[in-house]
Structures are given as structure tokens and as C-alpha cells.
Coordinates of C-alpha atoms in Angstrom, one line a residue:
M1410 CA -34.6 -14.1 -3.6
A1411 CA -31.1 -12.8 -4.4
P1412 CA -28.7 -13.3 -1.4
S1413 CA -28.2 -9.7 -1.5
M1414 CA -30.7 -6.8 -2.5
L1415 CA -32.4 -3.5 -1.7
T1416 CA -35.4 -3.9 0.1
A1417 CA -36.4 -0.6 1.0
L1418 CA -36.3 2.9 0.1
S1419 CA -37.4 5.7 2.1
I1420 CA -37.8 9.3 0.6
R1421 CA -38.8 12.6 2.2
D1422 CA -38.3 16.1 0.4
V1423 CA -36.7 14.8 -2.4
V1424 CA -37.6 17.5 -5.4
L1425 CA -41.9 16.4 -5.9
I1426 CA -41.2 13.8 -3.8
E1427 CA -43.0 14.6 -0.8
A1428 CA -42.6 11.4 1.4
L1429 CA -42.2 7.7 -0.3
D1430 CA -41.9 4.4 1.2
L1431 CA -41.3 2.0 -1.2
E1432 CA -40.1 -1.9 -0.5
F1433 CA -39.2 -4.1 -3.0
G1434 CA -38.2 -8.6 -3.4
G1435 CA -36.2 -10.1 -5.1
G1436 CA -36.7 -10.7 -9.0
L1437 CA -37.7 -8.0 -11.9
D1438 CA -39.3 -4.5 -10.4
V1439 CA -40.6 -2.7 -13.3
L1440 CA -41.6 1.4 -12.6
T1441 CA -43.4 3.4 -15.3
G1442 CA -45.5 6.2 -15.5
E1443 CA -46.3 8.8 -18.2
T1444 CA -43.7 11.1 -19.6
G1445 CA -42.7 13.9 -16.8
A1446 CA -44.0 11.7 -14.0
G1447 CA -40.4 12.0 -12.2
K1448 CA -38.9 8.6 -12.7
S1449 CA -35.8 10.2 -13.3
I1450 CA -36.5 11.6 -9.4
L1451 CA -36.6 8.3 -7.9
L1452 CA -33.1 7.2 -9.3
D1453 CA -31.5 10.9 -8.7
A1454 CA -32.9 9.6 -4.8
L1455 CA -31.6 6.3 -5.2
G1456 CA -27.8 7.3 -6.2
L1457 CA -28.0 10.3 -3.9
A1458 CA -27.8 7.5 -1.3
L1459 CA -25.1 5.4 -3.0
G1460 CA -22.9 8.0 -2.9
G1461 CA -24.1 10.7 -5.8
R1462 CA -23.2 14.4 -5.4
G1463 CA -25.4 16.3 -2.6
D1464 CA -26.7 18.9 -4.6
S1465 CA -29.2 21.8 -2.9
G1466 CA -31.8 21.4 -5.8
L1467 CA -32.8 17.8 -5.0
V1468 CA -34.2 19.6 -1.8
R1469 CA -38.0 20.3 -2.2
H1470 CA -39.1 23.7 -2.5
G1471 CA -39.6 25.4 1.0
R1472 CA -38.1 22.2 3.1
P1473 CA -35.0 22.8 4.9
Q1474 CA -33.5 19.2 4.0
A1475 CA -33.5 16.1 1.7
V1476 CA -33.4 12.7 3.6
V1477 CA -33.0 9.4 1.4
T1478 CA -33.2 6.1 3.3
A1479 CA -32.1 2.9 1.6
T1480 CA -32.1 -0.4 3.4
F1481 CA -30.1 -3.3 1.8
D1482 CA -29.8 -7.2 2.5
A1483 CA -25.9 -6.7 2.0
P1484 CA -22.9 -9.7 1.1
A1485 CA -20.1 -10.0 3.5
T1486 CA -17.7 -7.9 1.6
V1487 CA -19.6 -5.3 2.2
F1488 CA -18.9 -5.8 6.2
S1489 CA -15.5 -6.2 5.7
L1490 CA -15.4 -2.7 4.0
L1491 CA -17.2 -1.1 6.9
E1492 CA -14.9 -3.1 9.5
D1493 CA -11.8 -1.5 7.5
N1494 CA -13.2 2.1 7.7
G1495 CA -14.2 1.6 11.5
L1496 CA -17.7 1.0 11.3
E1497 CA -19.3 -1.2 13.7
V1498 CA -22.0 -3.6 11.6
E1499 CA -22.8 -7.0 12.6
P1500 CA -22.8 -9.5 9.6
G1501 CA -26.3 -10.4 8.8
E1502 CA -27.8 -6.8 10.0
P1503 CA -29.9 -5.2 7.2
L1504 CA -27.3 -2.0 5.8
I1505 CA -29.3 0.5 6.1
I1506 CA -27.6 3.9 4.6
R1507 CA -29.0 7.4 4.7
R1508 CA -28.2 10.6 3.4
L1509 CA -29.3 14.0 4.1
V1510 CA -29.0 17.1 2.1
K1511 CA -29.4 20.4 3.6
A1512 CA -31.4 23.2 1.0
D1513 CA -28.7 25.9 2.4
G1514 CA -25.6 23.7 1.3
G1515 CA -23.8 20.3 2.9
S1516 CA -24.9 17.2 3.4
R1517 CA -24.0 14.0 5.6
A1518 CA -24.4 10.6 5.1
F1519 CA -24.7 7.5 7.8
V1520 CA -24.4 3.7 7.5
N1521 CA -26.9 2.1 10.5
D1522 CA -26.5 5.9 12.4
Q1523 CA -23.1 5.7 12.4
P1524 CA -21.2 8.7 10.5
A1525 CA -19.5 7.6 6.8
S1526 CA -18.2 10.2 4.0
A1527 CA -19.9 10.2 0.9
G1528 CA -16.6 8.5 -0.7
L1529 CA -17.6 5.3 1.5
L1530 CA -21.5 5.5 0.3
R1531 CA -20.1 5.3 -3.4
E1532 CA -17.4 2.6 -2.7
L1533 CA -20.3 0.6 -0.6
A1534 CA -22.7 1.1 -3.9
G1535 CA -19.5 -1.0 -6.0
H1536 CA -20.8 -3.6 -4.0
L1537 CA -24.4 -3.0 -3.9
V1538 CA -25.7 -1.7 -7.2
E1539 CA -25.3 -1.5 -10.6
I1540 CA -27.0 1.5 -12.5
H1541 CA -27.2 1.4 -16.1
G1542 CA -28.3 4.0 -18.3
Q1543 CA -27.1 7.2 -20.0
H1544 CA -24.8 8.8 -17.6
D1545 CA -23.3 5.4 -15.4
D1546 CA -19.9 5.1 -15.5
R1547 CA -19.4 2.0 -13.6
G1548 CA -20.2 -1.8 -13.4
L1549 CA -19.6 -2.8 -17.0
I1550 CA -18.8 0.3 -18.2
N1551 CA -15.7 0.9 -16.1
P1552 CA -12.5 -0.8 -17.5
R1553 CA -11.2 -1.8 -14.5
G1554 CA -13.5 -4.5 -14.0
H1555 CA -13.0 -6.2 -17.3
R1556 CA -10.3 -8.6 -16.9
A1557 CA -11.9 -10.2 -14.0
L1558 CA -15.0 -10.3 -15.9
L1559 CA -13.2 -12.0 -18.4
D1560 CA -11.5 -14.0 -16.2
I1561 CA -14.9 -15.7 -14.1
F1562 CA -16.4 -16.2 -17.9
G1563 CA -13.8 -17.9 -19.4
R1564 CA -13.0 -19.6 -15.4
V1565 CA -9.6 -18.2 -15.9
E1566 CA -7.5 -19.0 -12.8
P1567 CA -4.4 -17.1 -12.5
R1568 CA -2.9 -18.9 -9.6
D1569 CA 0.0 -19.8 -11.1
T1570 CA 0.9 -16.3 -12.3
A1571 CA 0.6 -15.2 -9.1
A1572 CA 3.1 -18.0 -7.5
A1573 CA 5.4 -17.2 -10.2
W1574 CA 5.1 -13.4 -10.1
A1575 CA 5.4 -13.7 -5.9
T1576 CA 8.8 -16.2 -6.5
L1577 CA 10.0 -13.1 -9.3
R1578 CA 9.8 -10.5 -6.9
E1579 CA 11.5 -12.4 -4.4
A1580 CA 14.3 -13.0 -6.9
E1581 CA 14.4 -9.4 -8.0
G1582 CA 14.7 -8.4 -4.4
A1583 CA 17.8 -10.9 -3.3
L1584 CA 19.4 -9.4 -6.5
A1585 CA 18.6 -6.0 -5.5
A1586 CA 19.8 -6.3 -1.8
A1587 CA 23.3 -8.5 -3.3
R1588 CA 24.2 -5.8 -5.5
A1589 CA 23.6 -2.9 -3.0
E1590 CA 25.0 -4.8 -0.3
I1591 CA 28.0 -5.5 -2.8
E1592 CA 28.2 -1.4 -4.0
T1593 CA 28.5 -0.3 -0.2
A1594 CA 30.8 -3.0 0.6
A1595 CA 33.1 -1.9 -2.5
R1596 CA 32.9 1.8 -1.1
D1597 CA 34.3 0.3 2.2
R1598 CA 36.9 -2.2 1.2
E1599 CA 39.5 -0.4 2.5
W1600 CA 38.3 0.0 5.8
L1601 CA 36.9 -3.7 5.6
E1602 CA 40.7 -5.1 4.8
H1603 CA 41.9 -2.9 8.0
A1604 CA 39.1 -3.6 10.1
V1605 CA 39.7 -7.8 9.3
G1606 CA 43.5 -7.5 9.5
E1607 CA 43.4 -5.6 12.8
L1608 CA 41.2 -8.0 14.7
T1609 CA 42.5 -11.4 13.1
A1610 CA 45.3 -10.0 14.6
L1611 CA 44.1 -9.3 17.5
A1612 CA 42.3 -12.7 17.6
P1613 CA 39.9 -12.0 20.7
E1614 CA 37.5 -15.0 22.1
P1615 CA 35.0 -15.0 23.9
G1616 CA 34.9 -14.2 27.4
E1617 CA 38.6 -13.5 27.3
E1618 CA 37.9 -10.0 28.7
E1619 CA 36.6 -11.5 31.4
A1620 CA 39.2 -14.0 32.7
L1621 CA 41.5 -11.4 32.1
A1622 CA 40.4 -9.0 34.5
D1623 CA 40.2 -11.7 37.2
R1624 CA 43.7 -12.3 36.6
R1625 CA 44.7 -8.8 37.1
R1626 CA 42.7 -8.2 39.9
S1627 CA 43.9 -11.5 41.6
M1628 CA 47.7 -10.1 40.5
Q1629 CA 47.0 -6.8 42.0
R1630 CA 46.3 -8.0 45.4
A1631 CA 48.8 -10.1 45.2
E1632 CA 51.3 -7.1 45.0
K1633 CA 50.3 -5.1 47.6
V1634 CA 50.1 -8.2 50.2
A1635 CA 53.6 -9.4 48.9
S1636 CA 56.0 -6.8 51.4
E1637 CA 53.6 -7.6 54.3
L1638 CA 54.0 -11.3 53.6
S1639 CA 57.5 -10.8 53.7
A1640 CA 57.7 -8.9 57.2
I1641 CA 55.6 -11.8 58.7
D1642 CA 58.2 -13.8 57.5
D1643 CA 60.9 -11.6 59.6
H1644 CA 58.9 -11.9 62.5
L1645 CA 57.6 -15.7 62.3
E1646 CA 60.8 -17.5 60.7
G1647 CA 65.2 -17.0 61.0
S1648 CA 67.2 -17.6 64.0
D1649 CA 65.6 -14.9 65.7
G1650 CA 62.1 -15.4 64.3
A1651 CA 59.0 -16.2 67.2
L1652 CA 58.7 -19.7 66.1
S1653 CA 62.9 -20.4 66.7
N1654 CA 62.4 -18.8 70.2
L1655 CA 59.2 -20.7 70.9
R1656 CA 61.0 -23.7 70.0
Q1657 CA 64.2 -23.1 72.0
A1658 CA 62.0 -22.1 75.1
A1659 CA 60.1 -25.8 74.8
R1660 CA 63.7 -27.2 74.8
V1661 CA 64.8 -25.5 78.4
L1662 CA 61.2 -26.0 79.7
E1663 CA 61.3 -29.9 78.8
R1664 CA 64.7 -30.1 81.4
I1665 CA 63.1 -28.3 83.9
A1666 CA 59.7 -29.5 83.7
D1667 CA 59.7 -32.1 86.4
A1668 CA 60.8 -29.5 89.3
H1669 CA 56.9 -27.9 89.3
P1670 CA 54.1 -29.0 88.0
T1671 CA 53.2 -25.8 86.6
L1672 CA 56.7 -26.0 84.6
A1673 CA 55.1 -28.9 83.1
E1674 CA 51.7 -26.8 82.3
A1675 CA 54.1 -23.9 80.9
L1676 CA 55.6 -26.9 78.6
A1677 CA 52.0 -27.8 77.3
A1678 CA 51.3 -24.6 76.7
V1679 CA 54.5 -23.5 74.4
D1680 CA 54.3 -27.3 72.7
R1681 CA 50.9 -25.9 71.7
A1682 CA 52.3 -22.6 70.5
V1683 CA 54.4 -24.2 68.7
T1684 CA 52.2 -26.9 66.7
E1685 CA 49.7 -23.2 65.9
A1686 CA 52.7 -21.4 64.6
D1687 CA 53.8 -24.3 62.7
L1688 CA 50.7 -24.0 60.8
A1689 CA 50.4 -20.5 60.6
E1690 CA 54.1 -20.9 58.9
E1691 CA 52.4 -23.6 56.9
S1692 CA 49.1 -21.1 55.8
L1693 CA 51.5 -18.5 54.9
R1694 CA 53.5 -20.8 52.9
E1695 CA 50.3 -21.6 50.9
A1696 CA 49.2 -18.1 50.6
R1697 CA 52.5 -17.1 49.2
R1698 CA 52.2 -19.6 46.4
E1699 CA 48.9 -18.7 45.4
L1700 CA 49.4 -15.1 45.2
A1701 CA 52.4 -15.8 43.5
Y1702 CA 52.3 -13.5 40.7
D1703 CA 54.9 -12.7 37.6
E1704 CA 55.3 -8.9 37.0
R1705 CA 55.3 -9.0 33.8
A1706 CA 52.8 -11.6 33.2
L1707 CA 50.7 -8.8 34.9
E1708 CA 51.8 -6.3 32.8
E1709 CA 51.4 -8.4 29.1
D1710 CA 48.0 -9.6 30.9
E1711 CA 47.0 -5.3 31.5
A1712 CA 48.4 -4.4 28.1
R1713 CA 45.8 -7.4 26.7
L1714 CA 43.2 -6.4 28.6
F1715 CA 43.5 -2.7 27.1
E1716 CA 44.1 -3.5 24.0
L1717 CA 41.0 -5.4 23.6
R1718 CA 38.4 -2.6 25.8
G1719 CA 40.0 -0.1 23.0
M1720 CA 39.0 -2.1 20.0
A1721 CA 35.4 -2.4 21.6
R1722 CA 35.3 0.9 22.1
K1723 CA 36.6 1.5 18.5
H1724 CA 33.4 -0.8 16.9
R1725 CA 30.9 0.2 19.5
V1726 CA 30.4 -3.8 20.3
Q1727 CA 31.2 -5.1 24.2
P1728 CA 34.3 -7.2 23.9
D1729 CA 33.0 -10.6 23.8
D1730 CA 31.1 -9.3 20.8
L1731 CA 34.8 -9.0 19.2
S1732 CA 35.4 -12.6 18.0
A1733 CA 31.8 -12.3 16.2
L1734 CA 32.3 -9.0 15.0
T1735 CA 35.6 -10.6 13.3
A1736 CA 33.7 -13.5 11.9
D1737 CA 31.0 -11.3 10.4
L1738 CA 33.5 -8.7 9.0
S1739 CA 35.5 -11.6 7.6
A1740 CA 32.3 -12.6 5.8
R1741 CA 31.4 -9.7 4.1
L1742 CA 35.0 -9.1 3.2
E1743 CA 34.6 -13.0 1.8
R1744 CA 31.3 -11.8 -0.2
L1745 CA 32.9 -8.8 -1.8
D1746 CA 35.5 -11.1 -3.0
A1747 CA 33.5 -13.5 -4.1
G1748 CA 30.5 -11.1 -5.3
E1749 CA 30.9 -11.4 -8.9
G1750 CA 29.6 -15.3 -8.5
G1751 CA 26.9 -14.8 -6.4
I1752 CA 25.6 -11.9 -8.0
A1753 CA 25.9 -14.5 -11.3
R1754 CA 24.0 -17.3 -9.2
L1755 CA 21.0 -14.0 -8.1
E1756 CA 21.0 -13.0 -12.0
A1757 CA 20.4 -16.7 -13.1
A1758 CA 18.1 -17.3 -10.5
V1759 CA 16.4 -14.0 -11.3
A1760 CA 16.1 -15.5 -14.8
S1761 CA 15.0 -18.6 -14.2
A1762 CA 12.2 -16.6 -12.5
R1763 CA 11.4 -14.9 -15.1
A1764 CA 11.0 -17.2 -17.5
A1765 CA 8.8 -19.1 -15.0
Y1766 CA 6.4 -16.5 -14.6
D1767 CA 6.7 -15.5 -18.8
K1768 CA 5.2 -19.1 -19.4
A1769 CA 2.7 -18.9 -16.7
A1770 CA 1.2 -15.4 -17.9
D1771 CA 1.8 -16.0 -21.3
A1772 CA -0.8 -19.2 -20.9
L1773 CA -2.9 -16.8 -18.8
S1774 CA -3.4 -14.9 -21.5
A1775 CA -3.6 -17.5 -24.3
R1776 CA -6.8 -18.6 -21.9
R1777 CA -8.3 -15.2 -21.7
S1778 CA -7.5 -14.7 -25.7
E1779 CA -9.4 -18.1 -26.1
A1780 CA -12.1 -17.3 -23.5
A1781 CA -12.3 -13.6 -25.4
G1782 CA -13.2 -15.4 -28.8
R1783 CA -15.9 -17.4 -26.5
L1784 CA -17.2 -14.0 -25.6
D1785 CA -17.6 -12.2 -28.0
A1786 CA -19.4 -15.0 -29.9
A1787 CA -21.7 -15.2 -26.7
V1788 CA -22.3 -11.2 -27.2
A1789 CA -23.2 -11.4 -30.9
G1790 CA -25.7 -13.8 -30.6
E1791 CA -27.6 -11.5 -27.9
L1792 CA -27.7 -7.9 -30.3
A1793 CA -29.4 -9.3 -33.2
P1794 CA -32.8 -9.6 -31.4
L1795 CA -31.9 -6.5 -29.1
K1796 CA -31.5 -4.5 -32.4
L1797 CA -28.0 -3.9 -32.5
D1798 CA -27.3 -6.3 -35.3
A1799 CA -25.2 -3.9 -37.3
A1800 CA -22.8 -3.5 -34.2
R1801 CA -19.8 -5.6 -33.3
F1802 CA -18.4 -6.4 -30.0
R1803 CA -14.9 -7.3 -29.2
T1804 CA -13.0 -8.3 -26.2
A1805 CA -9.7 -6.4 -26.6
V1806 CA -6.6 -8.5 -24.8
Q1807 CA -3.7 -6.6 -25.3
Q1808 CA -0.2 -6.7 -23.4
L1809 CA 0.6 -4.0 -20.8
P1810 CA 4.1 -2.1 -20.5
R1811 CA 6.4 -4.2 -18.3
D1812 CA 5.6 -1.8 -15.2
G1813 CA 2.2 -2.9 -15.6
W1814 CA 3.0 -6.4 -15.1
S1815 CA 1.8 -8.6 -12.3
G1816 CA 0.7 -11.5 -10.4
S1817 CA -3.2 -11.2 -12.3
G1818 CA -0.8 -11.2 -15.4
K1819 CA 0.4 -9.2 -18.7
D1820 CA -3.3 -8.3 -19.9
R1821 CA -5.4 -5.0 -20.6
V1822 CA -8.9 -6.3 -21.2
E1823 CA -11.8 -4.0 -22.4
F1824 CA -15.0 -4.4 -24.0
E1825 CA -15.2 -2.2 -26.9
I1826 CA -17.7 -2.0 -30.0
A1827 CA -18.6 -0.6 -33.2
T1828 CA -21.8 0.4 -33.7
N1829 CA -21.6 0.9 -37.4
P1830 CA -20.6 -1.0 -40.0
G1831 CA -16.9 -0.1 -41.2
A1832 CA -16.9 2.3 -37.6
P1833 CA -13.7 1.8 -35.6
F1834 CA -14.0 -0.1 -32.0
A1835 CA -14.4 2.0 -29.2
P1836 CA -14.6 1.8 -25.3
L1837 CA -18.1 1.2 -24.5
T1838 CA -18.3 4.5 -23.0
K1839 CA -17.9 6.1 -26.4
I1840 CA -21.6 5.0 -27.2
A1841 CA -23.6 7.9 -27.5
S1842 CA -27.5 6.6 -27.0
G1843 CA -28.0 5.6 -23.8
G1844 CA -30.9 3.3 -24.5
E1845 CA -28.4 1.6 -27.0
L1846 CA -25.5 1.7 -24.4
S1847 CA -28.1 -0.5 -22.0
R1848 CA -29.0 -2.9 -24.5
F1849 CA -25.6 -3.6 -24.8
I1850 CA -25.3 -4.1 -21.5
L1851 CA -27.8 -6.4 -21.6
A1852 CA -26.4 -8.6 -23.8
L1853 CA -23.1 -8.6 -22.2
K1854 CA -24.9 -9.3 -18.8
V1855 CA -27.0 -12.0 -20.4
A1856 CA -23.7 -13.8 -22.2
L1857 CA -21.5 -13.2 -18.7
A1858 CA -24.7 -14.7 -17.0
E1859 CA -22.4 -16.4 -14.3
E1860 CA -20.2 -13.6 -13.2
G1861 CA -22.2 -12.5 -9.8
G1862 CA -21.3 -8.5 -9.5
A1863 CA -23.9 -6.6 -7.6
A1864 CA -26.7 -8.0 -6.7
T1865 CA -29.1 -5.3 -7.5
M1866 CA -29.0 -3.6 -11.0
I1867 CA -30.9 -1.1 -12.4
F1868 CA -31.8 -0.4 -16.1
D1869 CA -33.0 3.0 -16.9
E1870 CA -35.1 3.1 -19.8
I1871 CA -33.3 0.5 -21.2
D1872 CA -36.0 0.4 -23.9
R1873 CA -35.5 3.6 -25.4
G1874 CA -36.8 4.0 -29.0
V1875 CA -37.7 0.4 -29.6
G1876 CA -40.8 -1.8 -29.7
G1877 CA -42.2 -4.7 -30.6
A1878 CA -40.1 -7.5 -31.1
V1879 CA -36.9 -5.8 -29.5
A1880 CA -38.9 -4.8 -26.7
S1881 CA -40.2 -8.4 -26.3
A1882 CA -36.3 -9.6 -26.8
I1883 CA -35.3 -6.9 -24.1
G1884 CA -38.1 -8.1 -21.4
D1885 CA -37.3 -12.0 -22.3
R1886 CA -33.3 -12.0 -21.5
L1887 CA -34.3 -9.2 -18.3
S1888 CA -36.8 -12.0 -16.8
R1889 CA -33.9 -14.5 -17.4
L1890 CA -31.2 -12.0 -16.3
A1891 CA -33.8 -11.5 -13.2
T1892 CA -33.6 -15.3 -12.2
R1893 CA -30.3 -14.6 -10.8
T1894 CA -30.5 -11.1 -9.8
Q1895 CA -32.6 -8.6 -8.5
L1896 CA -33.3 -5.9 -11.3
L1897 CA -34.7 -2.7 -10.9
V1898 CA -36.4 -1.6 -14.8
V1899 CA -37.7 1.9 -15.5
T1900 CA -39.6 1.4 -18.9
H1901 CA -41.9 2.4 -21.6
S1902 CA -42.8 -0.8 -23.1
P1903 CA -45.3 -2.5 -22.3
Q1904 CA -43.6 -6.0 -23.5
V1905 CA -40.9 -5.2 -20.9
A1906 CA -43.1 -4.0 -18.3
A1907 CA -45.5 -7.1 -18.7
R1908 CA -42.5 -9.1 -17.6
G1909 CA -41.9 -8.0 -14.0
R1910 CA -42.5 -9.4 -11.0
T1911 CA -44.0 -6.6 -8.9
H1912 CA -45.0 -3.0 -11.0
L1913 CA -44.7 0.1 -9.4
L1914 CA -46.7 3.3 -10.9
I1915 CA -44.8 6.8 -10.9
A1916 CA -47.4 9.5 -11.1
K1917 CA -47.7 13.1 -10.6
S1918 CA -50.3 14.8 -9.2
H1919 CA -51.6 18.3 -8.2
D1920 CA -53.9 19.8 -5.5
G1921 CA -54.0 23.3 -7.3
T1922 CA -51.0 24.7 -5.6
V1923 CA -48.7 21.6 -5.0
T1924 CA -47.3 19.6 -7.5
R1925 CA -46.3 16.0 -6.0
T1926 CA -44.5 12.4 -7.0
G1927 CA -45.8 9.6 -6.1
V1928 CA -45.4 6.0 -6.5
R1929 CA -47.5 2.9 -5.5
P1930 CA -47.6 -0.5 -6.0
L1931 CA -50.4 -1.8 -8.8
D1932 CA -52.6 -4.8 -8.5
E1933 CA -53.2 -7.7 -10.7
E1934 CA -56.3 -5.1 -12.5
E1935 CA -54.1 -1.9 -11.9
R1936 CA -51.8 -3.1 -13.5
R1937 CA -53.5 -4.9 -16.8
E1938 CA -54.9 -1.0 -17.4
E1939 CA -51.4 0.3 -16.6
I1940 CA -50.2 -1.9 -19.4
A1941 CA -53.4 -1.1 -21.9
R1942 CA -52.2 2.6 -21.3
M1943 CA -48.8 2.0 -22.2
L1944 CA -50.0 0.5 -25.8
S1945 CA -52.4 2.6 -26.1
G1946 CA -52.3 6.1 -24.9
A1947 CA -54.6 8.5 -23.3
T1948 CA -57.3 6.2 -24.2
V1949 CA -57.3 2.8 -23.0
T1950 CA -58.9 0.7 -25.5
D1951 CA -60.9 -2.7 -25.0
E1952 CA -58.7 -3.5 -27.5
A1953 CA -55.5 -2.7 -26.0
R1954 CA -56.7 -4.3 -22.5
A1955 CA -57.0 -7.7 -24.3
Q1956 CA -53.3 -7.1 -25.8
A1957 CA -52.3 -6.2 -22.4
D1958 CA -53.8 -9.8 -21.3
R1959 CA -52.1 -11.6 -23.9
L1960 CA -48.2 -9.8 -22.8
L1961 CA -49.4 -10.9 -19.1
E1962 CA -50.3 -14.0 -20.2
V1963 CA -47.0 -14.8 -22.3
A1964 CA -44.8 -13.2 -18.8

């Protein structure tokens, strides 16, 4: 069973389908029915769930709306995509896509009951289903995926090219940035030279502004107290100062202290006062020394401080950042002076990185060309059995313009065909016949084999216009392909129908007033009868039943 696939399809009121619930398994499911039974309606309904145009003409006559619900076991990449689009779906849960189209116009879409856009459904479809038919423009038809398919087929790994591309882009970015800086610096040279000159002359130091401010404050305080200290000196010192008078009083008291006890007490008090006055005098001398200032030094510090702060305002930085600014502007000027040498080194780095990228990308192109030859041969081996022996297939590997180069290399890859001898090669989309296109897709799918892609593939009337051995070859290849993925095939060929794991019959019924299209799975006997009908037409013969048995036995 495929790791991810379509598990169920529910249709309500789509054209002739009133109500239909189908379940699918892995492998090859075939859908058959008479012409006009409504096989295309089934695919249109699935296409609607996958983001197709919400045309009100799909709504069954007389009903308000059409509803299609498709359920998938989905790969992990789908859940990442849903998360990127803001939808919450737990990995491992069934993915349920529901699309409603109203009869009066307009449509709505839901993913696990959360509103979603039709654009998101189309993006999801690329991970879930490939539909190959006359009007398919996705899957192998779209050249945007051809390079990746070729790389997977050839086991070509562009890792080295991607790394070389990243290095080249980084080197080119550094060169562009250096050129831009030099260009800007060149315009600012005069200003840079002036700024570096005045900053260098100023020679600011980190922390200098705070030190100057502290020293200035100290000297300003000293200036304020200097006159008061002089007045104190006049009171304490000198022949008429308080200290001199206290000493004289002490000498007199010493001579008369014996005359009375209280005089001795007075002498002791005066001695203490002299001692305290001496201490005060010493403290004043210490304070005078510490508060001493040089008026000229104060002026110089103030001038330096104002200059630092003025320069900081000019350059819109803090004074302590002036030193770093000097170094930065000096470096810019040096880079400008040495710019040509620096540019030359960066140019050499770009040239080296470009050479490395060219080497890696050219080697990648060579591996792709070799893989393209093997893929062409593999597809060619599938064409004749599918009645495409006159056609030719090639994988065109062409170099992109330089602005298209990337980490994936320099190449544009597209699958091309020529359907008739002598006809020019053209893209797959130029094939006129839908059946022919489907067989080409089948051949390519078989050749690619391991490329993966969507887990569910739908082929719409791949066997149109062929029969016999060609139809058998188509059936054989579909059966082989179905061992790796889920296939749904709408077919008119009994050889293809006999290969199916399950067989669904699409039939139209009338009750006199209403026409309905229904689908039902066939059991073994019903399946034998349907294949016999496909072999013989309206009247089923015993010979047709015998031939049906042989086809089923071979399958």
C-alpha cells in the first residue's frame, strides 16, 4: 500500500451524481463504463476538491449547492505546508478536503473543517495527486519540475554547487559592501580628514571628562573657602591672635597658680585650650594644603573640559566615546587610503569563488547531460510497445542566462518530444492528442520509476484510440507502476481493466424523470461480465466471457 494516497471520495449533487461515496485502496483501481456514463464527472468532482474552478454549472439541477469531500493519507510535507498557512492538522491524521459550490455562484473550501483558499487546495494537490489527461498542466507536464526529476533519476546531487554558490554570493556581497563604503567614504574624505585631524589633536582619553570635572569641582570649592581660611588665620595666628593670647595667659597663670587652688584649675583649662588650638591650627594647615589650587590650572582644566564636551556634542556621542570615535574614523580613512588594495583582494576572492562555482556547476551540468542520455534511452525503450514508435523523446539540458544561475546550477531542463519523423522537438504541452500525451507520460513515469512525486496518479483514458498489444502494454506498465503508488485509471480497454486491483463501474440510470450517474465496485463475476461487455459491445457473448477470463488470468 502506498504511504500516502486517496482513501475516500464523497460527492453530493455534482451534475448527474446525486450521492456517491467511494473508498479506495492502494494499487491499481480501474473505472469503466459506457460512453456518456459520466466518467469525466467523477474526475471533475475530484478536480474541484483539489482547487479546480468552482463553476456553478457543476451543481446538480434544482439543488442549492454541490459538495465534494476527498480524504487522503497525506505525506509529512503536506502538514508542513498547512502549518505554514496557519492551519492546525496533526501529522498522521486523515487529511479531509471539502469544497462547496453554490448554484447562485461562489464557493468555499475547508481542510479538516478549517476554512482554506482554493489556491491552497491547488498547492496541496501538487503533493497529493497527479492527473494525466488531455488538459493536464501539472505533474510531468510542468517544466518547472523537470530538473529535479532528472536529478533524482540520475542520482545527481547539487550539494557542492549549492555550497560554492553560497560562498560566491558571500564574496560578492563583501565586495559590494566594500565598494559602497569606499564610495561613501570618498565623498566624505574632506570631512573625515578634518574630523580625524581635530580629534587626533584633542587626543581624548576614556574617563578624562569625569576626572577633569571632579578636579574642577574641588578647585572651585577651594576657591570659595580660601578667603574664609585667611580670616581664620587672622583670628588664630599672629601676635594678636587667639593662640598667642592663650599662651601669654598660660605663662602668667603659671607664675600665680600656687596662690589659690582655683588658679591651678584655670591654668589647666587654659593649657587644654592651647592644646586644642594647636590641633585646630594643624588641621587648618592640612585643609589649606589639600584645598590649595592653581588658578591657572583651574582655567586650563575648564578649557579642556569645555573642549571635550563641545567635541562630543558635535559628533553626537558621549565624551568617553570620543576616543573610540577617533579610532573608528581613523580606520575609515585608512581603509579609504588603502581602498584599492582591499578592493583588489576582495575582487580576487570573488574571482576565486566564481571559478569554484563554475567548476562545480559545470561538473553538475555534465552529470545532468549524462543522466539525460540515460533517461532518453530508457524512455525510448518504452515508446514502441505503447504505439509511439515514430516519436522521439529527449531531455533538453540548456544553460540559463547568468541571472538565472543559482545553487541548483546553471541548467534549464525540459522534456521534449517529436511525434513524427523529421518533426522538430517541442515541449510535452505541444502534443495534440490527449491519449498520446498520456502514453508519453506513462512511458516517462516508468522510465523514472524511482522519482517519487505524488502518491496518487490518475490517468484519464490513457488507452484512447489503441487496442490489442498496445493496450496490453499499457496495462502491464500501469500494473508495474501501481506497485509503488496508487493509480486510478479511467479506461475503455479490457486489457487495462483486467489489470486492476479493484474495478469500479460508472453507469447512468433513468427513472423516467431524473437521470443519475452512479458508481459501484464490482465483484469477481460482475467484473468478468463488464470486461466481456468491453470486448464484445452491447451483446455479451460466451466467447467474450472466455476472453475476459483469459485476460483476468494473465493479470
